[in-house]
Structure formats: structure tokens, C-alpha cells
Short mmCIF file of C-alpha atoms and ligand atoms in Angstrom, two decimals:
data_model
loop_
_atom_site.label_atom_id
_atom_site.label_comp_id
_atom_site.label_asym_id
_atom_site.label_seq_id
_atom_site.Cartn_x
_atom_site.Cartn_y
_atom_site.Cartn_z
CA MET G 179 39.06 -3.08 42.69
CA LYS G 180 39.35 -0.39 40.03
CA LYS G 181 37.61 -1.65 36.87
CA THR G 182 39.53 -1.08 33.52
CA VAL G 183 39.53 -1.88 29.92
CA THR G 184 40.83 -5.28 30.79
CA THR G 185 37.86 -6.03 33.12
CA PHE G 186 35.55 -5.37 30.13
CA GLN G 187 37.54 -7.66 27.84
CA LYS G 188 37.81 -10.44 30.45
CA ALA G 189 34.04 -10.32 31.16
CA LYS G 190 33.35 -10.75 27.47
CA GLU G 191 35.90 -13.70 27.16
CA GLU G 192 34.47 -15.35 30.37
CA GLY G 193 30.79 -14.71 29.47
CA ARG G 194 30.14 -12.42 32.37
CA LYS G 195 27.62 -9.65 31.82
CA ILE G 196 28.89 -6.07 32.12
CA THR G 197 26.80 -3.49 33.89
CA MET G 198 26.94 0.31 33.06
CA LEU G 199 24.77 3.02 34.40
CA THR G 200 24.74 6.77 33.86
CA ALA G 201 25.57 9.34 36.60
CA TYR G 202 26.16 13.07 36.41
CA ASP G 203 27.15 13.97 39.95
CA TYR G 204 29.29 13.04 42.91
CA SER G 205 26.54 11.73 45.31
CA THR G 206 24.90 9.46 42.57
CA ALA G 207 28.30 8.24 41.39
CA LYS G 208 29.17 7.13 44.95
CA LEU G 209 25.85 5.17 45.23
CA VAL G 210 26.39 3.67 41.75
CA ASP G 211 29.88 2.71 42.51
CA ALA G 212 29.10 1.11 45.89
CA SER G 213 26.52 -1.07 44.18
CA GLY G 214 29.14 -2.93 42.23
CA ILE G 215 28.18 -1.53 38.85
CA ASP G 216 31.20 -2.07 36.53
CA SER G 217 31.09 1.31 34.73
CA ILE G 218 29.68 4.71 35.12
CA LEU G 219 28.77 6.58 31.84
CA VAL G 220 28.65 10.34 32.12
CA GLY G 221 26.49 10.55 29.10
CA ASP G 222 25.58 13.61 27.07
CA SER G 223 22.07 12.47 27.95
CA LEU G 224 22.75 15.01 30.84
CA GLY G 225 21.53 17.45 28.22
CA ASN G 226 18.09 15.83 28.57
CA VAL G 227 17.85 14.68 32.16
CA ILE G 228 20.02 17.29 33.88
CA LEU G 229 19.79 20.38 31.72
CA GLY G 230 16.34 19.93 30.40
CA TYR G 231 17.24 20.27 26.68
CA GLU G 232 15.12 18.49 24.05
CA ASP G 233 18.30 16.74 22.66
CA THR G 234 21.93 16.37 23.19
CA ILE G 235 23.02 18.79 20.58
CA SER G 236 23.66 21.75 22.88
CA VAL G 237 25.83 19.86 25.32
CA THR G 238 29.31 21.40 25.53
CA MET G 239 32.81 20.25 26.50
CA GLU G 240 32.54 22.31 29.51
CA ASP G 241 29.32 20.57 30.66
CA MET G 242 30.91 17.15 30.18
CA ILE G 243 34.13 18.17 32.07
CA HIS G 244 32.17 19.81 34.83
CA HIS G 245 29.96 16.68 35.51
CA GLY G 246 32.63 14.15 34.51
CA ALA G 247 34.95 15.43 37.13
CA ALA G 248 32.22 15.28 39.77
CA VAL G 249 31.44 11.66 38.93
CA ALA G 250 35.14 10.67 38.88
CA ARG G 251 35.57 12.00 42.38
CA GLY G 252 32.80 9.65 43.50
CA ALA G 253 33.83 6.58 41.62
CA LYS G 254 36.46 4.52 43.30
CA ASN G 255 35.96 1.29 41.48
CA ALA G 256 33.70 1.83 38.37
CA LEU G 257 35.36 2.60 35.07
CA VAL G 258 34.23 6.22 34.27
CA VAL G 259 33.33 6.76 30.68
CA ILE G 260 32.68 10.38 29.52
CA ASP G 261 30.82 11.09 26.40
CA MET G 262 32.37 13.34 23.76
CA PRO G 263 29.64 15.91 22.99
CA PHE G 264 28.34 16.96 19.51
CA MET G 265 31.07 18.58 17.34
CA SER G 266 33.95 17.80 19.77
CA TYR G 267 35.15 15.10 17.43
CA GLN G 268 33.24 15.19 14.10
CA THR G 269 35.14 18.29 12.97
CA SER G 270 38.55 16.67 12.72
CA VAL G 271 41.00 14.08 14.07
CA TYR G 272 42.93 16.91 15.67
CA ASP G 273 39.87 18.27 17.56
CA ALA G 274 38.89 14.67 18.58
CA VAL G 275 42.37 14.03 20.17
CA VAL G 276 42.55 17.38 21.95
CA ASN G 277 39.03 17.04 23.28
CA ALA G 278 39.45 13.44 24.41
CA GLY G 279 42.55 14.59 26.13
CA ARG G 280 40.64 17.31 27.99
CA LEU G 281 38.07 14.72 29.22
CA MET G 282 40.94 12.63 30.52
CA LYS G 283 42.97 15.38 32.10
CA GLU G 284 40.24 17.69 33.35
CA GLY G 285 37.30 15.20 33.59
CA ARG G 286 39.52 12.34 34.87
CA ALA G 287 37.79 9.90 32.53
CA GLY G 288 38.97 6.31 32.26
CA ALA G 289 37.64 6.19 28.69
CA VAL G 290 35.68 8.36 26.32
CA LYS G 291 32.66 7.50 24.09
CA LEU G 292 31.76 8.84 20.66
CA GLU G 293 29.10 8.12 18.28
CA GLY G 294 29.44 6.78 14.69
CA GLY G 295 30.91 4.07 12.53
CA ARG G 296 33.38 4.06 9.64
CA SER G 297 33.25 7.90 9.31
CA VAL G 298 34.81 8.41 12.78
CA CYS G 299 37.34 5.51 12.57
CA PRO G 300 40.27 7.90 12.01
CA GLN G 301 39.32 9.70 15.18
CA ILE G 302 38.98 6.42 17.10
CA LYS G 303 42.31 5.27 15.89
CA SER G 304 44.17 8.50 16.82
CA ILE G 305 42.47 8.86 20.26
CA THR G 306 43.36 5.16 21.04
CA GLU G 307 46.97 5.78 19.90
CA ALA G 308 47.19 8.66 22.22
CA GLY G 309 46.49 6.11 25.04
CA ILE G 310 42.90 6.97 25.56
CA PRO G 311 40.42 4.07 25.52
CA VAL G 312 37.47 4.70 23.20
CA VAL G 313 33.97 3.25 23.52
CA ALA G 314 32.07 3.35 20.19
CA HIS G 315 28.25 3.88 19.93
CA LEU G 316 26.02 2.68 16.95
CA GLY G 317 22.40 2.23 16.19
CA LEU G 318 20.30 5.14 17.42
CA THR G 319 23.00 7.79 17.91
CA PRO G 320 21.25 10.80 19.54
CA GLN G 321 23.72 13.37 18.20
CA SER G 322 22.44 12.46 14.70
CA ILE G 323 18.74 12.79 15.68
CA ASN G 324 18.23 15.52 13.01
CA ALA G 325 19.52 13.18 10.35
CA PHE G 326 17.42 10.18 11.62
CA GLY G 327 14.29 12.34 11.67
CA GLY G 328 13.35 11.19 15.25
CA PHE G 329 14.10 8.48 17.81
CA LYS G 330 13.57 5.34 15.85
CA VAL G 331 14.78 1.70 16.00
CA GLN G 332 17.90 1.38 13.61
CA GLY G 333 19.18 -1.48 11.42
CA LYS G 334 15.80 -3.00 10.47
CA SER G 335 16.25 -3.32 6.70
CA GLU G 336 18.80 -5.60 5.18
CA ALA G 337 20.89 -2.69 3.91
CA ALA G 338 20.87 -0.93 7.28
CA ALA G 339 21.64 -4.10 9.22
CA LYS G 340 24.59 -4.83 6.83
CA LYS G 341 25.91 -1.28 7.41
CA LEU G 342 25.69 -1.56 11.21
CA ILE G 343 27.69 -4.78 11.07
CA GLU G 344 30.33 -3.22 8.77
CA ASP G 345 30.45 -0.18 11.12
CA ALA G 346 30.80 -2.38 14.17
CA LEU G 347 33.70 -4.31 12.68
CA ALA G 348 35.32 -1.06 11.53
CA VAL G 349 35.22 0.57 14.99
CA GLN G 350 36.70 -2.53 16.49
CA GLU G 351 39.49 -2.57 13.84
CA ALA G 352 40.12 1.12 14.61
CA GLY G 353 40.73 0.23 18.28
CA ALA G 354 37.45 0.79 20.23
CA MET G 355 37.52 -1.16 23.52
CA ALA G 356 33.72 -1.61 23.49
CA LEU G 357 30.58 -0.89 21.55
CA VAL G 358 27.20 0.56 22.72
CA LEU G 359 24.33 -0.58 20.57
CA GLU G 360 21.25 1.59 21.09
CA CYS G 361 17.70 0.81 19.79
CA VAL G 362 18.66 -2.08 17.52
CA PRO G 363 16.60 -5.19 16.98
CA ALA G 364 17.63 -7.88 19.45
CA LYS G 365 18.63 -10.49 16.88
CA LEU G 366 20.93 -8.03 14.97
CA ALA G 367 22.58 -6.93 18.25
CA ALA G 368 23.15 -10.67 19.09
CA LEU G 369 24.68 -11.28 15.72
CA VAL G 370 26.98 -8.14 16.14
CA THR G 371 27.92 -9.49 19.62
CA GLU G 372 28.93 -12.83 18.09
CA LYS G 373 31.01 -11.26 15.40
CA LEU G 374 32.97 -8.90 17.62
CA THR G 375 35.83 -9.78 20.03
CA ILE G 376 35.17 -6.48 21.96
CA PRO G 377 32.19 -6.33 24.27
CA THR G 378 28.79 -4.91 23.15
CA ILE G 379 26.84 -2.87 25.68
CA GLY G 380 23.16 -2.75 24.81
CA ILE G 381 20.33 -0.18 25.43
CA GLY G 382 17.25 -1.25 23.74
CA ALA G 383 19.23 -3.98 22.04
CA GLY G 384 17.90 -7.19 23.71
CA ASN G 385 19.60 -9.43 26.30
CA LYS G 386 22.31 -11.07 24.06
CA CYS G 387 24.73 -8.16 24.28
CA ASP G 388 27.68 -8.56 26.53
CA GLY G 389 26.40 -5.84 28.84
CA GLN G 390 23.60 -3.38 29.45
CA VAL G 391 23.47 0.42 30.05
CA LEU G 392 20.59 2.60 31.26
CA VAL G 393 20.07 6.22 32.11
CA TYR G 394 19.65 6.17 35.93
CA GLN G 395 16.72 8.54 36.08
CA ASP G 396 14.89 6.07 33.74
CA LEU G 397 15.70 3.07 35.93
CA LEU G 398 14.50 4.96 39.06
CA GLY G 399 11.34 6.39 37.56
CA MET G 400 12.56 9.95 37.97
CA PHE G 401 12.25 11.14 34.37
CA THR G 402 8.93 10.81 32.81
CA ASP G 403 9.06 13.32 29.92
CA PHE G 404 9.63 10.33 27.68
CA VAL G 405 9.81 6.68 28.77
CA PRO G 406 11.34 4.50 25.99
CA LYS G 407 10.04 0.91 25.43
CA PHE G 408 13.38 -0.53 26.56
CA VAL G 409 13.26 0.98 30.01
CA ARG G 410 12.32 -1.01 33.09
CA GLN G 411 11.56 1.17 36.15
CA PHE G 412 13.34 -0.73 39.00
CA ALA G 413 11.82 1.73 41.50
CA ASN G 414 9.54 4.71 41.64
CA VAL G 415 11.96 7.15 43.19
CA GLY G 416 10.21 9.98 41.34
CA GLN G 417 7.08 9.55 43.38
CA VAL G 418 9.01 9.10 46.64
CA MET G 419 10.87 12.43 45.86
CA ALA G 420 7.65 14.24 45.05
CA GLU G 421 5.92 12.94 48.29
CA ALA G 422 9.03 14.02 50.33
CA PHE G 423 9.16 17.55 48.82
CA ALA G 424 5.41 18.02 49.46
CA ALA G 425 5.89 16.90 53.07
CA TYR G 426 8.74 19.36 53.48
CA ASP G 427 6.52 22.05 52.11
CA ARG G 428 3.70 21.26 54.55
CA ALA G 429 5.99 20.87 57.58
CA VAL G 430 7.61 24.29 57.01
CA LYS G 431 4.30 26.00 56.42
CA ASP G 432 2.60 24.35 59.44
CA GLY G 433 5.68 25.21 61.66
CA SER G 434 6.51 21.54 62.59
CA PHE G 435 9.95 21.84 60.80
CA PRO G 436 12.56 22.53 61.97
CA ALA G 437 11.83 20.90 65.42
CA GLU G 438 13.82 21.10 68.65
CA GLU G 439 16.23 18.38 67.54
CA HIS G 440 17.22 20.33 64.38
CA THR G 441 17.91 23.58 66.31
CA TYR G 442 21.01 25.03 67.78
CA GLN G 443 20.89 26.44 71.31
CA ILE G 444 22.48 29.57 72.92
CA GLU G 445 22.55 30.39 76.70
CA ASP G 446 19.60 32.51 77.85
CA GLU G 447 21.90 34.94 79.61
CA VAL G 448 23.72 35.64 76.36
CA ILE G 449 20.53 36.17 74.25
CA GLU G 450 18.86 38.35 76.96
CA LYS G 451 21.81 40.80 76.71
CA LEU G 452 21.10 41.36 73.08
CA TYR G 453 17.57 42.58 73.53
O1 KIV Y 698 24.24 9.68 26.72
C1 KIV Y 698 23.94 8.58 27.16
O2 KIV Y 698 23.39 8.49 28.30
C2 KIV Y 698 24.17 7.44 26.28
C3 KIV Y 698 23.40 6.12 26.69
C4 KIV Y 698 22.08 6.25 26.36
C5 KIV Y 698 24.08 5.08 26.04
O3 KIV Y 698 24.84 7.54 25.31
#
């Protein structure tokens, strides 16, 4: 059954955990969808894990639409959330609504996600009023990496923790349907989760959030440029892939692939006439 905003809200009310995983292409989206995961995030982390950038700053609307639409074609049940890339909503409320609309119309998103607290509440309100569900994102917000001065846990001081709680309440008030909390101390994330009526989705925010999200390449052990403390590698697919690629390389070079069963035939009398 297709998951919606209501599924998220009901899960929070009934104390059922929400699962979210990233995907950036059709084949992966189909696998994630078939596994029963509630929501697929087409994260702007695609800048890192798909496009090889150092950060998410260079990701464009076109990137998000291109990958989002591919994921949406593969996701029959999961709620597809597409990230709004850097500078697609910070510039003005007008830009935010137009770009969120493009992610819905061209990317076929079920919801959009944007980073920030009180400062982006006018954007959250207007996008929501346009009929587009918004997931907010607080804590370590990678689009502000240059302002943070690196990938660091957020909300550790009393002032920072208070600001995070205020921002969380503000995005809820503005109409956000859920809140991603990234790299936040577990006890602070638990407190925010208690205070909010909308679900929290944690990544590096402990197990008291209403749900969890991971980047699928991290979960599968496919991306090893940087492995954050909060990642559990549920499989070592990276090694399986590397071994398969090497086996293919050997098989082609030693002539054992393609074998008879991979080969199309032609009648001898036809081929003989061509010599
Ligand atoms: O871009 C992304 O994948 C994200 C998750 C890390 C929450 O925003």
C-alpha cells in the first residue's frame, strides 16, 4: 500500500518505528521498495556517493529531478522524499515554492526535504500551503558545512541545544510533516522527539527518534571514503562487487567469458556464404 504523510503520522501516534533509506536510481529504488522500507529519500548526498563531490553544495535542481524521477518510477509503495538542493529555497519563498513544485511535477516526489530551522519557516509554510508535504532537517545540515567548519555533532552546548529545540518547534508550527535530526546527541534527540507531535527521523541521533534514515551505500559497505560513527554496515556489498568485477576482468581476459550459453547462433550455411 502506498505510504503517505498519514502513514508517518499514524506510526508516531502508535509508536511504530519509521524506516527511511536513500536511493538514487530505479533499480535500487525497486529493491528498497520491495523490502518494506516506509520511505525513500533521494538525498542530495547523491553529490557525494553518486557524483563524487566533496560536499552537497554543487548539487543542482536538474540532478535532483533526474535521480528523483528514476526513483519514483521504481517506488510503488514507499513515500519518495526528494531533497531541495543548496540555493533552491534559501534565496526566497518564491524560489522555494517554484522549485518544490518542480520536484513534485518533474521528479514525482511525494514530499520534499529542506535544511534549516526558523530562518526557512516562511518557505516551509508556503510550500506546505501549496499542497506539498515538507520534511525539515536540523542538526548537522550538510548544506551549511562551510558555516559549521566541518562535519561535527550539533547541539552539544546548552545554547545550541535550546536553539535546536526552538527550531524543531518552529518547523513543526510552520507545517513540516516530519523532521530529520542528523548528528545530534541521543538524549537531545529523545527530548525533541518527546516535544514534537510530528515524527523525528534520526541519523546519528540515537534510537529514541520515531524513525531512522541511512545512506544505502553506507549500510551496504559500498562507500568507504568516509564512514561516520553512526553507520552500521549491514553487509559488505562493496567487497562482493569488487570481487565480481575482478572475476569478470579475469574471465574476459582468459577467454572463459562469454561461454557457449551466453552466445547467439547462426546457421553454418548462412555464415559460410559470407566468407
Ligand atoms: O542527503 C541525504 O542523504 C540526507 C540524509 C543524510 C538525511 O539528507
